[in-house]
CSV table of C-alpha atoms in Angstrom, one decimal:
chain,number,residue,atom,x,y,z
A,1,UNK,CA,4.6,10.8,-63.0
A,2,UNK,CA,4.8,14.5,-62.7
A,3,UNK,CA,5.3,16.3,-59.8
A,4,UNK,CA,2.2,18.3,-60.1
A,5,UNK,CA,0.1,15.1,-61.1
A,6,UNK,CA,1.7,14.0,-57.7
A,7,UNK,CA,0.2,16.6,-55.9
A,8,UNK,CA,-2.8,16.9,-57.2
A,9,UNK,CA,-3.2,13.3,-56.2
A,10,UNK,CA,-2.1,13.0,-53.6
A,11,UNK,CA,-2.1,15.7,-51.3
A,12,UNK,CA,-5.6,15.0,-49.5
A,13,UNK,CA,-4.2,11.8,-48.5
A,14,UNK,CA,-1.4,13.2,-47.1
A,15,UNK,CA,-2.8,16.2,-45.1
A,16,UNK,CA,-4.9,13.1,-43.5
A,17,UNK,CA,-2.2,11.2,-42.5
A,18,UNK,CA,-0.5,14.1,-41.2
A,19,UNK,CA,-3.5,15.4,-39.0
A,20,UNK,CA,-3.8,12.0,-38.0
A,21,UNK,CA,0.0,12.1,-36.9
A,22,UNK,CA,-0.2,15.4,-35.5
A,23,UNK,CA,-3.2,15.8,-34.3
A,24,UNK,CA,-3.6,19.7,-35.5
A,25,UNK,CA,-4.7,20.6,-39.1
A,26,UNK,CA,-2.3,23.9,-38.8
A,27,UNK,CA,0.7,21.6,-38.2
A,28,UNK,CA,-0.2,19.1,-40.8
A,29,UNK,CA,-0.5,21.7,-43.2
A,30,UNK,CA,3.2,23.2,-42.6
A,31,UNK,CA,4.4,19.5,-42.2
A,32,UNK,CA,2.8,18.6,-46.1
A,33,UNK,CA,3.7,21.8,-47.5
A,34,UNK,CA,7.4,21.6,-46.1
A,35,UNK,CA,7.8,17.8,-47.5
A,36,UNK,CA,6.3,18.3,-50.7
A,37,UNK,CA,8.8,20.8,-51.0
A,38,UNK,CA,11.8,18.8,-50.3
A,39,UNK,CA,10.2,16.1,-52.4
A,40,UNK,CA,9.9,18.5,-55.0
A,41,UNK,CA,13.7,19.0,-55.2
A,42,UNK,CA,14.5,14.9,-55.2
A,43,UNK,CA,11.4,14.3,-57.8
A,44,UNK,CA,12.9,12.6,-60.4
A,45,UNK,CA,14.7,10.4,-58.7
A,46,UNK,CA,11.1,9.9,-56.4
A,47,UNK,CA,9.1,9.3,-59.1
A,48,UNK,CA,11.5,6.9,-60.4
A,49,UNK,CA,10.9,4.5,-57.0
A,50,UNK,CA,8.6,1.3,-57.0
A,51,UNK,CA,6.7,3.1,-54.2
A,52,UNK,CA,6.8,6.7,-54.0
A,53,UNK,CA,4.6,7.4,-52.1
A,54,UNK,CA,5.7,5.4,-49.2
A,55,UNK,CA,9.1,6.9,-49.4
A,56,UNK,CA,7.3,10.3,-49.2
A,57,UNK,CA,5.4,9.2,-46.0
A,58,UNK,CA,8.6,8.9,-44.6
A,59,UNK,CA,9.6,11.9,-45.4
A,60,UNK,CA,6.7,12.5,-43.7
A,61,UNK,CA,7.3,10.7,-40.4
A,62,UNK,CA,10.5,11.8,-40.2
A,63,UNK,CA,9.9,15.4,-40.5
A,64,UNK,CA,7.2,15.1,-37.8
A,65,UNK,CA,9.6,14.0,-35.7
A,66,UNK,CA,12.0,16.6,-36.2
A,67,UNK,CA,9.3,18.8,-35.4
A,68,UNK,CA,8.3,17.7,-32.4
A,69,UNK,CA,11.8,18.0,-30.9
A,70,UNK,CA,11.2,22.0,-32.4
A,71,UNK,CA,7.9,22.1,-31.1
A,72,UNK,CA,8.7,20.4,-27.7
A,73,UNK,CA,11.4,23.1,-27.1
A,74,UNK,CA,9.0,26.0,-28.5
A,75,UNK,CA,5.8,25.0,-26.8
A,76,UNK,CA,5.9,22.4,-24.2
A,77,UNK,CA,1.9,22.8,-23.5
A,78,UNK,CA,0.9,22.6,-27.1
A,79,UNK,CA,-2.6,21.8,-26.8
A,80,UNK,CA,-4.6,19.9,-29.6
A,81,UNK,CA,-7.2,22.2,-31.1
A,82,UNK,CA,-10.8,22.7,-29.4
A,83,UNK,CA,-13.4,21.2,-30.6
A,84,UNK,CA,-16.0,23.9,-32.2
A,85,UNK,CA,-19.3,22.0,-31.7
A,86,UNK,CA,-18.8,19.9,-28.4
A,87,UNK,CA,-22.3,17.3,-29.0
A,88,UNK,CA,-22.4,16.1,-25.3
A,89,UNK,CA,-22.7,12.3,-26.9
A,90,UNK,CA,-21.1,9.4,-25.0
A,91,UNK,CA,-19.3,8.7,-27.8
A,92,UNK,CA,-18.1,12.0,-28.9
A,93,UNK,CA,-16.9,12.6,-26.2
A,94,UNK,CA,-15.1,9.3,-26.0
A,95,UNK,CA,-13.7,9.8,-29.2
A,96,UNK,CA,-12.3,13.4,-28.3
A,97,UNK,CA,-10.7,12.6,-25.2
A,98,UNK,CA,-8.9,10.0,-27.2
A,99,UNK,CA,-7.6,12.5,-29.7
A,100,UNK,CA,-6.1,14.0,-26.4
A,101,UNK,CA,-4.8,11.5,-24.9
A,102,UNK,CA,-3.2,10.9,-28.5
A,103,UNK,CA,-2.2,14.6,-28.5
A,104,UNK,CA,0.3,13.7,-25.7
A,105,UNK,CA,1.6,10.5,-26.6
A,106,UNK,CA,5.9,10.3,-27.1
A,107,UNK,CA,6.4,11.8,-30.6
A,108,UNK,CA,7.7,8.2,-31.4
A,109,UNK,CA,4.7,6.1,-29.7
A,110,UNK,CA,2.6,8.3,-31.6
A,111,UNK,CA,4.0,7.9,-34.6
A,112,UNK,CA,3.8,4.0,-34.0
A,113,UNK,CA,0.9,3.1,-33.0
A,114,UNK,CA,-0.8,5.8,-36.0
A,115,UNK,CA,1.7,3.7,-38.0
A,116,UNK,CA,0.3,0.7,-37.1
A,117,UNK,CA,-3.5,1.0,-36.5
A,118,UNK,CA,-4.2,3.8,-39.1
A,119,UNK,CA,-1.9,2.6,-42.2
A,120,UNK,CA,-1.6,-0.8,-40.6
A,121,UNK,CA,1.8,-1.7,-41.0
A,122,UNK,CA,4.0,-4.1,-39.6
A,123,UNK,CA,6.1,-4.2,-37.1
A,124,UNK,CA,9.1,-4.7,-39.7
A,125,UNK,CA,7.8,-1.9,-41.9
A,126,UNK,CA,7.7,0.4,-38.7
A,127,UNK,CA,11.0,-0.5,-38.0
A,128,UNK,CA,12.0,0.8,-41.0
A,129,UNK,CA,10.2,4.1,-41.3
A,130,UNK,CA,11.0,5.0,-37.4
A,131,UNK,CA,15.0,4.0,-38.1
A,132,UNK,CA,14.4,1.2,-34.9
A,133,UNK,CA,14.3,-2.3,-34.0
A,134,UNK,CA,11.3,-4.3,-33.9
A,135,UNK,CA,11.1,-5.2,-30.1
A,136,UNK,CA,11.4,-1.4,-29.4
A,137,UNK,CA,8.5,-0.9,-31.8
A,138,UNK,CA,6.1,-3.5,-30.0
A,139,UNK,CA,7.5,-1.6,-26.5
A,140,UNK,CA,6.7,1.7,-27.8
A,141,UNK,CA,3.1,0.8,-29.1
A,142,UNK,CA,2.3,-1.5,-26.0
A,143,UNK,CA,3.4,1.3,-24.0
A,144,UNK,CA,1.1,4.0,-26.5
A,145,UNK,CA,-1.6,1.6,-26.1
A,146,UNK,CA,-1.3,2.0,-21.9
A,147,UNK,CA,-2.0,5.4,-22.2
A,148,UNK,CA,-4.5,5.1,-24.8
A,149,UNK,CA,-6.6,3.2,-21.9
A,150,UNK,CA,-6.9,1.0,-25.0
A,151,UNK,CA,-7.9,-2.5,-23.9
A,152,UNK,CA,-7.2,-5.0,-26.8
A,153,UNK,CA,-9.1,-8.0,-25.4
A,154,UNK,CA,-12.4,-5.1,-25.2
A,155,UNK,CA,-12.1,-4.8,-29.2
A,156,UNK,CA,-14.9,-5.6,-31.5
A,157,UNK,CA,-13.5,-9.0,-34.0
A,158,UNK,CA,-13.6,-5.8,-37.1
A,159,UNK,CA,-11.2,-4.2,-35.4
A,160,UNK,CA,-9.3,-7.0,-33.9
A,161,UNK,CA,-5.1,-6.4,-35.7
A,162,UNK,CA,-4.3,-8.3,-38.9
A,163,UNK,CA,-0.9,-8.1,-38.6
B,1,UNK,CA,-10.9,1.1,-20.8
B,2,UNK,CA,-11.5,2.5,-24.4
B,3,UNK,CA,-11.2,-0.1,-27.8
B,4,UNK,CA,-9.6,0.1,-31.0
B,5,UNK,CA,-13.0,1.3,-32.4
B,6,UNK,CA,-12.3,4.7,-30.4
B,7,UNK,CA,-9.0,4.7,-31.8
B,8,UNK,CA,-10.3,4.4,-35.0
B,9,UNK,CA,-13.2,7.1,-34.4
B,10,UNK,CA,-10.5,9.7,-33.2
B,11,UNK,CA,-8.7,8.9,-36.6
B,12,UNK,CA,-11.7,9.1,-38.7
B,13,UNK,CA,-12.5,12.5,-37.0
B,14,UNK,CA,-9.3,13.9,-37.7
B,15,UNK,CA,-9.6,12.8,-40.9
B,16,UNK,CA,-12.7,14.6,-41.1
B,17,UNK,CA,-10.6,17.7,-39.7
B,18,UNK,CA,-8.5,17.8,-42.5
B,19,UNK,CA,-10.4,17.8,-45.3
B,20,UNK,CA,-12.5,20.1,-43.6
B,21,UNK,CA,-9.5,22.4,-43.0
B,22,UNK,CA,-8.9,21.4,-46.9
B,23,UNK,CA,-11.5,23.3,-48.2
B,24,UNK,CA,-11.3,26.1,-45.9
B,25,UNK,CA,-14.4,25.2,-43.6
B,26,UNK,CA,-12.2,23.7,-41.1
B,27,UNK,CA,-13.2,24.5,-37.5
B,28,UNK,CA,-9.6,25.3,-36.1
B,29,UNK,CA,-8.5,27.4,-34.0
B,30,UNK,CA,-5.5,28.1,-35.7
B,31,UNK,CA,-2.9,29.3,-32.3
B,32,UNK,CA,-0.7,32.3,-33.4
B,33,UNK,CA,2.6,31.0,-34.5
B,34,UNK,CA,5.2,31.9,-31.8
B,35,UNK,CA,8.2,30.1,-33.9
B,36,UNK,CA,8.6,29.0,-37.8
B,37,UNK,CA,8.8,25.7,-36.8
B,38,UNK,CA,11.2,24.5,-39.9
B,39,UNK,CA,13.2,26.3,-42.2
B,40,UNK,CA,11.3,27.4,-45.6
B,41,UNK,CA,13.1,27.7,-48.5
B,42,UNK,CA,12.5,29.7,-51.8
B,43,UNK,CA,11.3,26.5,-53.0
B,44,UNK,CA,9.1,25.6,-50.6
B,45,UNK,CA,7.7,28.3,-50.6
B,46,UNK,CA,7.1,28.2,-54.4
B,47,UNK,CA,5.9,24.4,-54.1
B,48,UNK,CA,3.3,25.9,-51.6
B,49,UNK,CA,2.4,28.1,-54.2
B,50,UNK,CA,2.1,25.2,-56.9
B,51,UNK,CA,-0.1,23.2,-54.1
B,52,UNK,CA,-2.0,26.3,-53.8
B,53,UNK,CA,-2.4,26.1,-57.4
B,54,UNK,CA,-3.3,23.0,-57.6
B,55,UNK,CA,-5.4,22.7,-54.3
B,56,UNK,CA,-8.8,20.9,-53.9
B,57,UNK,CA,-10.9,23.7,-54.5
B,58,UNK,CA,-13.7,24.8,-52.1
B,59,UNK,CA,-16.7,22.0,-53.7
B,60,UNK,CA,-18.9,25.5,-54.5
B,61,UNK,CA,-19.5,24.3,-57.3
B,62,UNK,CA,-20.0,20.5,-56.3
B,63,UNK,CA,-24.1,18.9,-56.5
B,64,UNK,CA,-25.5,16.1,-58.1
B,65,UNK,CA,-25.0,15.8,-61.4
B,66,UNK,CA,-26.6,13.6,-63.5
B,67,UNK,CA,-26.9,13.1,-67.2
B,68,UNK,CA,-28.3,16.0,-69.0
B,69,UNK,CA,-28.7,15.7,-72.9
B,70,UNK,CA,-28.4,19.1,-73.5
B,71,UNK,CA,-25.2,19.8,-72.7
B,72,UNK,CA,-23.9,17.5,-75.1
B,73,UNK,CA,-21.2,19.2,-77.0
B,74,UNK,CA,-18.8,16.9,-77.9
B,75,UNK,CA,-19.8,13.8,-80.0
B,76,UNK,CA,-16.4,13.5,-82.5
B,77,UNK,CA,-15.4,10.0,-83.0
B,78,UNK,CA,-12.3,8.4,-81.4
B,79,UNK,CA,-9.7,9.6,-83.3
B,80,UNK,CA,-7.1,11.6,-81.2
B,81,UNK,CA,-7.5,14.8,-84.3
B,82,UNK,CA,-11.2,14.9,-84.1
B,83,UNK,CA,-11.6,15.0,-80.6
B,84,UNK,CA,-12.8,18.1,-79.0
B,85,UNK,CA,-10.4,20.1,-77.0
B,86,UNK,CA,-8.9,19.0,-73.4
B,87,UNK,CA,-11.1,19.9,-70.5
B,88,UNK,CA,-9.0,22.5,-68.8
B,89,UNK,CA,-11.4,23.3,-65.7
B,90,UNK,CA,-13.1,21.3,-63.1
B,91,UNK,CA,-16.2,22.8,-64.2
B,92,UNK,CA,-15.5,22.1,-67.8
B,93,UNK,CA,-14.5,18.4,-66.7
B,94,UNK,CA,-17.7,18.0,-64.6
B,95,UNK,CA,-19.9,19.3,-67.7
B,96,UNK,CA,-17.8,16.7,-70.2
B,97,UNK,CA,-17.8,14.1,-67.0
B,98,UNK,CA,-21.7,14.3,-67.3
B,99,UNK,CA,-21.9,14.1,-71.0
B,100,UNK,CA,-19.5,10.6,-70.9
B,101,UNK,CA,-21.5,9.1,-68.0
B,102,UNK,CA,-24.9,9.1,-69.6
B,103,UNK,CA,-27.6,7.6,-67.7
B,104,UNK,CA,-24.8,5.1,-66.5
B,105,UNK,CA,-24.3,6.7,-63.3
B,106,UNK,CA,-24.6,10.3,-61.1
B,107,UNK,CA,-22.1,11.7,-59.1
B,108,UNK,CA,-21.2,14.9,-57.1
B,109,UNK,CA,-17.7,16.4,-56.8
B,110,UNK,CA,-16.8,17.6,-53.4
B,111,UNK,CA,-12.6,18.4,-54.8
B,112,UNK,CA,-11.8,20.2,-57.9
B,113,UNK,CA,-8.3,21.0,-58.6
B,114,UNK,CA,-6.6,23.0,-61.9
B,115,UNK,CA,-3.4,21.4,-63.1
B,116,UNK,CA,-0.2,23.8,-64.3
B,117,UNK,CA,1.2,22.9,-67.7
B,118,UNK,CA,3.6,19.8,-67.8
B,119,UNK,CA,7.1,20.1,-67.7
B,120,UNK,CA,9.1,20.1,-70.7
B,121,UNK,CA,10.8,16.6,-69.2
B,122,UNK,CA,10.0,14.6,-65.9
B,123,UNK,CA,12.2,17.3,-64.0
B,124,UNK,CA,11.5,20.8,-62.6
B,125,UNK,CA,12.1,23.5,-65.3
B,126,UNK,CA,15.7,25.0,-65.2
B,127,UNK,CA,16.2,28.1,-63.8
B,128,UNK,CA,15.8,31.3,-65.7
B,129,UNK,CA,16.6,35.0,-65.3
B,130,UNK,CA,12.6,36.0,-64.0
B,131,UNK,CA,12.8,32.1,-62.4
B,132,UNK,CA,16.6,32.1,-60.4
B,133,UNK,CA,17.7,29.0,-58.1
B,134,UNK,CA,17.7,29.5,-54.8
B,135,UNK,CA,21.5,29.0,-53.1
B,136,UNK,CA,22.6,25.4,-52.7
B,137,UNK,CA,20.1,23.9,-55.1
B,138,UNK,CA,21.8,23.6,-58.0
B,139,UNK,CA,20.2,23.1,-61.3
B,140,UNK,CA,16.9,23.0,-59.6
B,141,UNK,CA,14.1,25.5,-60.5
B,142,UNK,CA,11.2,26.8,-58.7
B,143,UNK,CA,8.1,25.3,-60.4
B,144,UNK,CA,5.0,26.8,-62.3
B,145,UNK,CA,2.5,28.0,-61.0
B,146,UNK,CA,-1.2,26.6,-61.6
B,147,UNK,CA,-2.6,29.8,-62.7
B,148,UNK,CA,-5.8,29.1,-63.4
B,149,UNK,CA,-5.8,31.0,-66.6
B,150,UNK,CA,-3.1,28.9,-67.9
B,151,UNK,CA,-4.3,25.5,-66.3
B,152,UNK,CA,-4.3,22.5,-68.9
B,153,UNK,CA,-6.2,20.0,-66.9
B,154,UNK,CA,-8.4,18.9,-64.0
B,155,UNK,CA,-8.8,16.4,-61.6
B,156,UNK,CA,-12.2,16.2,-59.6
B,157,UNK,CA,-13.5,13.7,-57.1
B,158,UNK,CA,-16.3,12.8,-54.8
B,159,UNK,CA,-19.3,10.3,-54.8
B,160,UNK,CA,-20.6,8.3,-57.4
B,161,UNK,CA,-24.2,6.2,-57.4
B,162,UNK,CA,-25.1,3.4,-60.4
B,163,UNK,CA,-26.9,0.6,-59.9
B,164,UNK,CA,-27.5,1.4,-56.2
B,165,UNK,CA,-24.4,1.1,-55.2
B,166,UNK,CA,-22.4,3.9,-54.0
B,167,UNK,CA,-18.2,4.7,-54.1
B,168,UNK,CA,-15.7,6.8,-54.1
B,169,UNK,CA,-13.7,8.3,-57.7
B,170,UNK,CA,-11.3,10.6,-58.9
B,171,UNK,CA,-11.4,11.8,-62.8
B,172,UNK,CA,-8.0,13.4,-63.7
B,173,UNK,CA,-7.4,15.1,-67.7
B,174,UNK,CA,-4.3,16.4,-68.8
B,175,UNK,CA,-1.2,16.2,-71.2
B,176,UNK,CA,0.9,14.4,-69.2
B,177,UNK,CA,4.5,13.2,-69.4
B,178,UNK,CA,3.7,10.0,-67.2
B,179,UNK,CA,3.2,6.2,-68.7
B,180,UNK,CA,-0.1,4.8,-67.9
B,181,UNK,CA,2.1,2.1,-66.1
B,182,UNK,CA,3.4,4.5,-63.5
B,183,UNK,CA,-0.4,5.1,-62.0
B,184,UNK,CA,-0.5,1.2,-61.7
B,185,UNK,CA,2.5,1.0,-60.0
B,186,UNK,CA,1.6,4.2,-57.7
B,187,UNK,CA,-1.7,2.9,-57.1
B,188,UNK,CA,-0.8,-0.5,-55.8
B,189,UNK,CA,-2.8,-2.2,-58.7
B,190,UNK,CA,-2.6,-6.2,-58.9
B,191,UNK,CA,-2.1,-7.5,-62.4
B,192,UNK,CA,-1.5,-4.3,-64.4
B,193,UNK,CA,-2.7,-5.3,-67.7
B,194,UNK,CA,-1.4,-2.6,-70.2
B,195,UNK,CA,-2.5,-3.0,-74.1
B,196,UNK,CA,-2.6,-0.6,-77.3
B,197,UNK,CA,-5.6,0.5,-78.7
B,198,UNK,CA,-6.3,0.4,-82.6
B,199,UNK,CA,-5.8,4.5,-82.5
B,200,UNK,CA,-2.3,3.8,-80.9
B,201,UNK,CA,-3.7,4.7,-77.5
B,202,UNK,CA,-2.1,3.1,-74.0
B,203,UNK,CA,-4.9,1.6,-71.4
B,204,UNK,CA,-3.5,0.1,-67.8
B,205,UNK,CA,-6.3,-1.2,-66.1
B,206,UNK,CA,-6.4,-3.2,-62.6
B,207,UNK,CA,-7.3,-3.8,-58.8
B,208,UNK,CA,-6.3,-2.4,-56.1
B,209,UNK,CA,-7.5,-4.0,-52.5
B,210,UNK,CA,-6.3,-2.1,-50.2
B,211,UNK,CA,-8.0,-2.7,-47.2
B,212,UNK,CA,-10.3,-5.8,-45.9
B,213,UNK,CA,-13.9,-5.1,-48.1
B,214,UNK,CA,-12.1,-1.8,-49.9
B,215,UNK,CA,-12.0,-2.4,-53.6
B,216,UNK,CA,-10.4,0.2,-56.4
B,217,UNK,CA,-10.7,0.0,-59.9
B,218,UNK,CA,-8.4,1.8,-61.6
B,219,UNK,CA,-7.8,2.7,-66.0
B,220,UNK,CA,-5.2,5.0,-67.4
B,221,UNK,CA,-5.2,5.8,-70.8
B,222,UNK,CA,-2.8,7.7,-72.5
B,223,UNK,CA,-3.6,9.3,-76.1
B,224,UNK,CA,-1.1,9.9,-78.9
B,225,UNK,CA,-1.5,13.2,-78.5
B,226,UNK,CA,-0.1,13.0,-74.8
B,227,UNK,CA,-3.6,13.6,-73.2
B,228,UNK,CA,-4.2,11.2,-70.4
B,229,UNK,CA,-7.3,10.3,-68.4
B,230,UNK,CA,-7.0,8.0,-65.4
B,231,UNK,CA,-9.7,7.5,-63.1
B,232,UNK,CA,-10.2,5.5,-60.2
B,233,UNK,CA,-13.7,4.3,-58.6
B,234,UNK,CA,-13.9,2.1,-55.4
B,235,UNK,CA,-16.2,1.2,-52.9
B,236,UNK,CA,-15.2,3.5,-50.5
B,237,UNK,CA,-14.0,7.3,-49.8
B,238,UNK,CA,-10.9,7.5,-51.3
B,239,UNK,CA,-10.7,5.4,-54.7
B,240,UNK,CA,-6.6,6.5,-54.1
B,241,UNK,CA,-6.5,4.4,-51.5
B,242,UNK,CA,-4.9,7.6,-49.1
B,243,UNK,CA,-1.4,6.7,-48.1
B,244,UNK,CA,-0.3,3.5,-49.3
B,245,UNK,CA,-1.5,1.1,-46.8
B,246,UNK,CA,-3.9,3.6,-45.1
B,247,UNK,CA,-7.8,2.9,-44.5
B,248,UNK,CA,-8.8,5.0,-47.7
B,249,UNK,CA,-11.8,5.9,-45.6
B,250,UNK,CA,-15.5,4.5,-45.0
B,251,UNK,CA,-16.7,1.9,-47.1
B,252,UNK,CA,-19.9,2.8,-48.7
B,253,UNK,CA,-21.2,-0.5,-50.4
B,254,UNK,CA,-20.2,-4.3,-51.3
B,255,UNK,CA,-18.8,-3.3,-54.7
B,256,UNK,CA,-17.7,0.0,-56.2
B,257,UNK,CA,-20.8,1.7,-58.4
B,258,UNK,CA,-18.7,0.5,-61.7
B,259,UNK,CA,-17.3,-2.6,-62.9
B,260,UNK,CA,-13.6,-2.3,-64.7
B,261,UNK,CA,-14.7,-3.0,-68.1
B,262,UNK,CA,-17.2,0.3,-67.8
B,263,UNK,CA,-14.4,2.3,-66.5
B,264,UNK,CA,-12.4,1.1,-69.5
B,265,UNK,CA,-15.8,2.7,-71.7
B,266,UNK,CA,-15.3,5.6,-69.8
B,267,UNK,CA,-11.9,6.8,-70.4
B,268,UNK,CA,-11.8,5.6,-74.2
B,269,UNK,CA,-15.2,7.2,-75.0
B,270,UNK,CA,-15.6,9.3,-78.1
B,271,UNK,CA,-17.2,11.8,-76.2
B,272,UNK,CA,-14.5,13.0,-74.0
């Protein structure tokens, strides 16, 4: 696979994940744009892997938190971006105070618990990707899920875990 | 107490930020950018330039297309030298899209993207006098750039309705250097089953499930003549499935819009 098929692809996906990992489009954009870039250096050797693309969401992760460690030094009050249209809705509402309260997670809760709950991997393969053990990966999302206000027991049996 | 459902509703919003922010409607307030906050090389820079190049275009030109005879312009048999030329635009692979589909199915594109030429070999092109290397990385080139002018394929995606049910696809055209095995592999497909046509052509067809309910047909041929067409259709709003292991978005209906064996009649079609 080419590089450019790669990012042609690809790249939507990716810009999600990182908005969903940094919570501001801005950053996601600098974050894909700067991996992509490194990935285009290692390509052929990439390409060449039985799963690309998860070693390029690593790259991914990793650079994110490398970032924040910049970011945290640069801006300590970083703020996640306003929302244009505020609705008034209950659920909105609900919904964007989340984001927020996701906004100020650790860098490496954040990164856990949007590895687990948004591309729903397992403890072992979070682990992997955030260079830890596995007990420190259940403390860091049990702890995420604290200041989430997320109550497990409260969720609906669709969105109930499956790993 | 909030659930996982808000979780998953502050995902799916941000989500929703980024594509908008993808297609340059995004409502962000971007904050003035005190710091770099990483290093950018030459070639980053240049691989933003290729991503530029190859970006999911604003969908301007996106709406519902549906079958129109009349701008049937292509109706050479399936032999790789009769066959018309490569669509090299997302407008031009929109137009052919339409043409191939019939009265099978409709669809609107919300992406379009132009693709640069291949490189000569599965590597970035060595480094030339108007194309240097940038210190410390060695052999390694800056890329092309997708200039529309010289684009020699497209990849579109969006919606698609047959049948009354509704999914996700993406429609990719180009020479291409990559084995139709490789997008099985990439894709997460179970049971890759890869034959050769009578015209020498390579299919890969499979299944991808990625998610509880989310179902992705895949096919990937590649012609003689280098020319390959893979496209994906699922049930939901990424056929690609995002990152591996991600949701790959809202799941539109029970089943994608198209079983595998018409996606196989779509990409070997004599009227591409």
């Amino acid at each position: 696979m080419e590089f450019a098929e790669y990012v042609a692809r690809q790249r939507p996906a990716l810009m999600r994940f990182a908005t969903v990992l940094t919570c501001r489009t801005w950053l996601a954009e600098d974050l894909v744009s700067d991996v992509l870039g490194r990935a285009f250096e290692r390509w052929e050797r990439i390409s060449a892997m039985a799963e690309p693309n998860a070693y390029v969401r690593r790259m991914v992760v990793n650079e994110y938190l490398s970032w924040r460690r910049r970011l945290t030094r640069a801006s300590p009050r970083a703020g996640v971006e306003p929302t244009v249209t505020p609705d008034g809705a209950d659920e909105r509402a609900e919904r964007d105070a989340m984001i927020r309260r996701l906004a100020r997670l650790p860098r490496k809760q954040r990164a856990a618990v949007v590895l687990r709950y948004y591309a729903g991997l397992s403890d072992r393969e979070i682990a992997s990707q955030l260079g830890c053990r596995e007990p420190t990966v259940r403390s860091q999302i049990h702890r995420a899920l604290n200041a989430l206000r997320i109550d497990l027991t409260a969720t609906a049996p669709d969105f109930q875990e499956t790993s | 107490m909030s659930d996982l459902r808000t979780l998953h509703d502050a995902f799916a919003e941000l989500e929703r930020r980024a594509d908008a922010a993808a297609t340059g409607m995004a409502p962000v307030a971007r904050p003035r950018r005190a710091v770099r906050l990483a290093p950018v090389a030459a070639t980053v820079v240049a691989v933003a330039a290729l991503v530029a190049g190859v970006v999911w275009l604003v969908p301007g030109g996106s709406g519902t297309h549906a079958a129109d005879p009349s701008t049937t312009s292509s109706t050479a048999p399936a032999t790789t030298t009769a066959r018309g030329p490569v669509p090299t635009s997302p407008d031009d692979l929109i137009a052919r899209f339409r043409v191939v589909l019939g009265d099978t199915a409709t669809f609107e594109a919300t992406t379009k993207a132009s693709l640069p030429p291949p490189s000569t070999s599965n590597s970035p092109q060595p480094p030339s006098p108007t194309n240097p290397p940038r210190p410390g990385a060695g052999s390694v080139g800056t890329p092309q750039l997708a200039d529309p002018e010289v684009s020699t394929g497209a990849v579109i995606g969006g919606t698609l309705t047959s049948a009354g049910f509704t999914g996700g696809f993406g429609l990719m055209v180009h020479p291409s250097d990559s084995e139709p095995r490789e997008w099985c592999d990439f894709s997460r497909v179970e049971h890759c089953d890869v034959s050769t046509l009578p015209d020498g052509s390579r299919l890969a067809t499979g299944t991808a499930r990625r998610a509880p309910g989310a179902v992705s047909y895949l096919a990937c041929l590649k012609r003689p003549d280098g020319t390959m067409l893979l496209m994906q259709v699922s049930n939901q709003e990424d056929p690609a499935g995002a990152v591996i292991g991600s949701p790959g978005g809202e799941i539109y209906s029970p089943q994608p819009p198209l079983t595998l064996d018409q996606l196989k009649e779509i990409v070997t079609s004599d009227k591409w």
